[in-house]
Amino acid sequence: MGKRRKSAPVAAQPPAEPPTQTVTTVSRRLLDTVAIVAAILCVTLGYLSRKAINPDGVSYLDLSAALQRGDLPHFVQGYWSPLLSMVVAT
């Protein structure tokens, strides 16, 4: 086995001062701002379109009404899925 060399002592360095504002802090603030703006936008658009209904939604409601009154020939068809209509009818 070979001899080990003695290493020279390493001088201690003073700790580096942290920066006052890091990139992480700036990107976190930007992310928070974007999230708040998106939330406000979603709430506003939801409120403004609260009375709008898709034409497919009207058809599902018609199928639910047919199921409730027992009109199975009208309820059974091949285009719209019956599961949502059954849930709405209950």
mmCIF file of C-alpha atoms in Angstrom, residues 4-82:
data_model
loop_
_atom_site.group_PDB
_atom_site.id
_atom_site.type_symbol
_atom_site.label_atom_id
_atom_site.label_comp_id
_atom_site.label_asym_id
_atom_site.label_seq_id
_atom_site.Cartn_x
_atom_site.Cartn_y
_atom_site.Cartn_z
ATOM 1 C CA ARG A 4 -0.846 8.843 2.080
ATOM 2 C CA ARG A 5 0.021 12.405 1.399
ATOM 3 C CA LYS A 6 -0.704 14.970 4.011
ATOM 4 C CA SER A 7 -3.130 17.575 2.749
ATOM 5 C CA ALA A 8 -2.538 21.230 3.370
ATOM 6 C CA PRO A 9 -4.944 22.891 5.805
ATOM 7 C CA VAL A 10 -7.807 24.707 4.093
ATOM 8 C CA ALA A 11 -8.407 28.271 5.176
ATOM 9 C CA ALA A 12 -11.940 28.918 6.396
ATOM 10 C CA GLN A 13 -13.907 31.289 4.207
ATOM 11 C CA PRO A 14 -16.452 33.663 5.675
ATOM 12 C CA PRO A 15 -20.042 32.796 4.788
ATOM 13 C CA ALA A 16 -21.371 34.589 1.722
ATOM 14 C CA GLU A 17 -24.029 37.221 2.351
ATOM 15 C CA PRO A 18 -27.438 36.224 0.971
ATOM 16 C CA PRO A 19 -28.833 38.498 -1.743
ATOM 17 C CA THR A 20 -31.600 40.826 -0.647
ATOM 18 C CA GLN A 21 -34.102 39.597 -3.231
ATOM 19 C CA THR A 22 -33.557 36.297 -4.982
ATOM 20 C CA VAL A 23 -34.917 35.154 -8.315
ATOM 21 C CA THR A 24 -37.054 32.643 -6.438
ATOM 22 C CA THR A 25 -38.805 35.402 -4.499
ATOM 23 C CA VAL A 26 -39.505 37.379 -7.673
ATOM 24 C CA SER A 27 -40.851 34.346 -9.546
ATOM 25 C CA ARG A 28 -42.969 33.370 -6.533
ATOM 26 C CA ARG A 29 -44.548 36.837 -6.433
ATOM 27 C CA LEU A 30 -45.212 36.671 -10.168
ATOM 28 C CA LEU A 31 -46.800 33.239 -9.811
ATOM 29 C CA ASP A 32 -48.990 34.464 -6.935
ATOM 30 C CA THR A 33 -50.087 37.500 -8.970
ATOM 31 C CA VAL A 34 -50.958 35.379 -12.009
ATOM 32 C CA ALA A 35 -52.916 32.939 -9.809
ATOM 33 C CA ILE A 36 -54.922 35.760 -8.208
ATOM 34 C CA VAL A 37 -55.717 37.322 -11.593
ATOM 35 C CA ALA A 38 -56.782 33.915 -12.963
ATOM 36 C CA ALA A 39 -59.042 33.293 -9.967
ATOM 37 C CA ILE A 40 -60.695 36.699 -10.335
ATOM 38 C CA LEU A 41 -61.198 36.059 -14.054
ATOM 39 C CA CYS A 42 -62.775 32.636 -13.418
ATOM 40 C CA VAL A 43 -65.174 33.992 -10.814
ATOM 41 C CA THR A 44 -66.153 36.906 -13.076
ATOM 42 C CA LEU A 45 -66.756 34.704 -16.125
ATOM 43 C CA GLY A 46 -68.688 32.194 -14.039
ATOM 44 C CA TYR A 47 -70.943 34.932 -12.708
ATOM 45 C CA LEU A 48 -71.528 36.463 -16.143
ATOM 46 C CA SER A 49 -72.433 33.135 -17.767
ATOM 47 C CA ARG A 50 -74.504 31.734 -14.897
ATOM 48 C CA LYS A 51 -77.711 31.661 -16.954
ATOM 49 C CA ALA A 52 -76.225 30.259 -20.163
ATOM 50 C CA ILE A 53 -76.898 26.640 -21.066
ATOM 51 C CA ASN A 54 -75.434 24.472 -23.784
ATOM 52 C CA PRO A 55 -77.909 23.002 -26.325
ATOM 53 C CA ASP A 56 -76.787 19.515 -25.281
ATOM 54 C CA GLY A 57 -77.732 20.416 -21.721
ATOM 55 C CA VAL A 58 -81.271 21.150 -22.865
ATOM 56 C CA SER A 59 -81.427 17.726 -24.520
ATOM 57 C CA TYR A 60 -80.214 16.003 -21.357
ATOM 58 C CA LEU A 61 -82.917 17.830 -19.376
ATOM 59 C CA ASP A 62 -85.546 16.707 -21.910
ATOM 60 C CA LEU A 63 -84.372 13.101 -21.554
ATOM 61 C CA SER A 64 -84.526 13.396 -17.758
ATOM 62 C CA ALA A 65 -88.092 14.680 -17.950
ATOM 63 C CA ALA A 66 -89.020 11.778 -20.264
ATOM 64 C CA LEU A 67 -87.552 9.299 -17.772
ATOM 65 C CA GLN A 68 -89.436 10.879 -14.875
ATOM 66 C CA ARG A 69 -92.780 10.655 -16.637
ATOM 67 C CA GLY A 70 -92.046 7.067 -17.755
ATOM 68 C CA ASP A 71 -91.771 7.773 -21.471
ATOM 69 C CA LEU A 72 -89.172 5.085 -22.203
ATOM 70 C CA PRO A 73 -89.492 5.154 -26.029
ATOM 71 C CA HIS A 74 -88.501 8.828 -25.934
ATOM 72 C CA PHE A 75 -85.786 8.223 -23.324
ATOM 73 C CA VAL A 76 -84.028 5.350 -25.114
ATOM 74 C CA GLN A 77 -82.116 6.662 -28.110
ATOM 75 C CA GLY A 78 -78.628 6.280 -29.544
ATOM 76 C CA TYR A 79 -77.132 9.753 -29.390
ATOM 77 C CA TRP A 80 -76.965 10.983 -25.793
ATOM 78 C CA SER A 81 -75.677 8.891 -22.937
ATOM 79 C CA PRO A 82 -78.474 7.840 -20.557
#
